[in-house]
Amino acid sequence: MRVKCETCGHKALINSRNEIDPKVVDLYCTCTNPDCRHYFVAKLTYSHTISASQLQAREAALDYLRSLAPSERQHLIKQVQIVI
Ligand SMILES: [Zn+2]
């Protein structure tokens, strides 16, 4: 990940980070331009999902299977085994 100094446009280094919450992190950065040396905070935030996590898909499938009656669950498992 690249961070640019908003003052001079040079590359900046991330010195440390502070997690504000699981989706927001403050990045403490220093500009690498020796004439600038701007020290600043950039904010990194989670925006949105493009493709769902396989971990979430697996949990959703298990939750759905658990919600079914045992006979429905067995029927669905047999259908999956036929496909695989
Ligand atoms: Zn700079």
Short mmCIF file of C-alpha atoms and ligand atoms in Angstrom, two decimals:
data_model
loop_
_atom_site.label_atom_id
_atom_site.label_comp_id
_atom_site.label_asym_id
_atom_site.label_seq_id
_atom_site.Cartn_x
_atom_site.Cartn_y
_atom_site.Cartn_z
CA MET A 1 0.00 0.00 0.00
CA ARG A 2 1.34 3.43 -0.93
CA VAL A 3 0.69 6.59 0.98
CA LYS A 4 1.51 9.96 -0.55
CA CYS A 5 2.24 13.11 1.34
CA GLU A 6 -0.68 15.44 0.72
CA THR A 7 1.64 18.45 1.04
CA CYS A 8 4.38 17.64 -1.50
CA GLY A 9 3.15 14.43 -3.20
CA HIS A 10 6.21 12.34 -2.30
CA LYS A 11 6.03 8.81 -0.96
CA ALA A 12 5.39 8.56 2.79
CA LEU A 13 6.29 5.75 5.17
CA ILE A 14 3.79 4.25 7.59
CA ASN A 15 5.45 4.36 11.00
CA SER A 16 2.67 2.91 13.11
CA ARG A 17 -1.02 2.23 13.15
CA ASN A 18 -3.82 2.64 15.65
CA GLU A 19 -6.95 0.55 15.21
CA ILE A 20 -9.93 2.81 15.93
CA ASP A 21 -12.39 -0.05 15.38
CA PRO A 22 -12.24 -3.27 13.30
CA LYS A 23 -13.00 -1.29 10.12
CA VAL A 24 -11.04 1.93 10.74
CA VAL A 25 -7.29 2.31 11.26
CA ASP A 26 -5.24 5.50 11.69
CA LEU A 27 -1.88 5.28 9.88
CA TYR A 28 0.88 7.50 11.28
CA CYS A 29 3.04 8.49 8.31
CA THR A 30 6.19 10.47 7.60
CA CYS A 31 6.97 12.01 4.22
CA THR A 32 10.25 10.72 2.72
CA ASN A 33 11.06 14.04 1.05
CA PRO A 34 13.93 15.41 3.18
CA ASP A 35 12.82 18.97 2.45
CA CYS A 36 9.28 18.24 3.71
CA ARG A 37 9.31 15.58 6.49
CA HIS A 38 5.56 16.10 6.99
CA TYR A 39 4.30 13.87 9.82
CA PHE A 40 0.61 13.11 9.40
CA VAL A 41 -2.21 10.66 10.00
CA ALA A 42 -4.03 8.94 7.15
CA LYS A 43 -7.21 7.00 7.75
CA LEU A 44 -7.73 3.50 6.30
CA THR A 45 -11.34 2.31 6.28
CA TYR A 46 -13.11 -0.81 5.14
CA SER A 47 -15.54 0.12 2.38
CA HIS A 48 -17.52 -2.82 1.04
CA THR A 49 -17.33 -6.45 -0.01
CA ILE A 50 -16.69 -7.35 -3.65
CA SER A 51 -16.74 -11.12 -3.17
CA ALA A 52 -17.98 -12.68 0.08
CA SER A 53 -15.48 -14.44 2.31
CA GLN A 54 -15.51 -18.21 1.99
CA LEU A 55 -15.53 -18.33 5.79
CA GLN A 56 -18.80 -16.37 5.86
CA ALA A 57 -20.31 -18.51 3.08
CA ARG A 58 -19.45 -21.71 4.98
CA GLU A 59 -20.97 -20.36 8.22
CA ALA A 60 -24.11 -19.23 6.36
CA ALA A 61 -24.48 -22.68 4.78
CA LEU A 62 -24.04 -24.39 8.16
CA ASP A 63 -26.55 -22.04 9.79
CA TYR A 64 -29.03 -22.79 7.01
CA LEU A 65 -28.49 -26.57 7.33
CA ARG A 66 -29.00 -26.36 11.10
CA SER A 67 -32.28 -24.49 10.59
CA LEU A 68 -33.74 -27.32 8.48
CA ALA A 69 -35.74 -30.25 9.79
CA PRO A 70 -33.60 -33.42 9.98
CA SER A 71 -35.37 -35.04 7.01
CA GLU A 72 -34.89 -31.94 4.85
CA ARG A 73 -31.25 -31.73 5.93
CA GLN A 74 -30.62 -35.38 4.96
CA HIS A 75 -32.33 -34.87 1.61
CA LEU A 76 -30.15 -31.83 0.87
CA ILE A 77 -26.94 -33.64 1.96
CA LYS A 78 -27.77 -36.57 -0.36
CA GLN A 79 -28.30 -34.14 -3.26
CA VAL A 80 -24.93 -32.53 -2.57
CA GLN A 81 -23.22 -35.94 -2.43
CA ILE A 82 -24.71 -36.84 -5.84
CA VAL A 83 -23.32 -33.63 -7.35
CA ILE A 84 -19.84 -34.11 -5.84
ZN ZN B 1 5.89 15.84 1.88
#
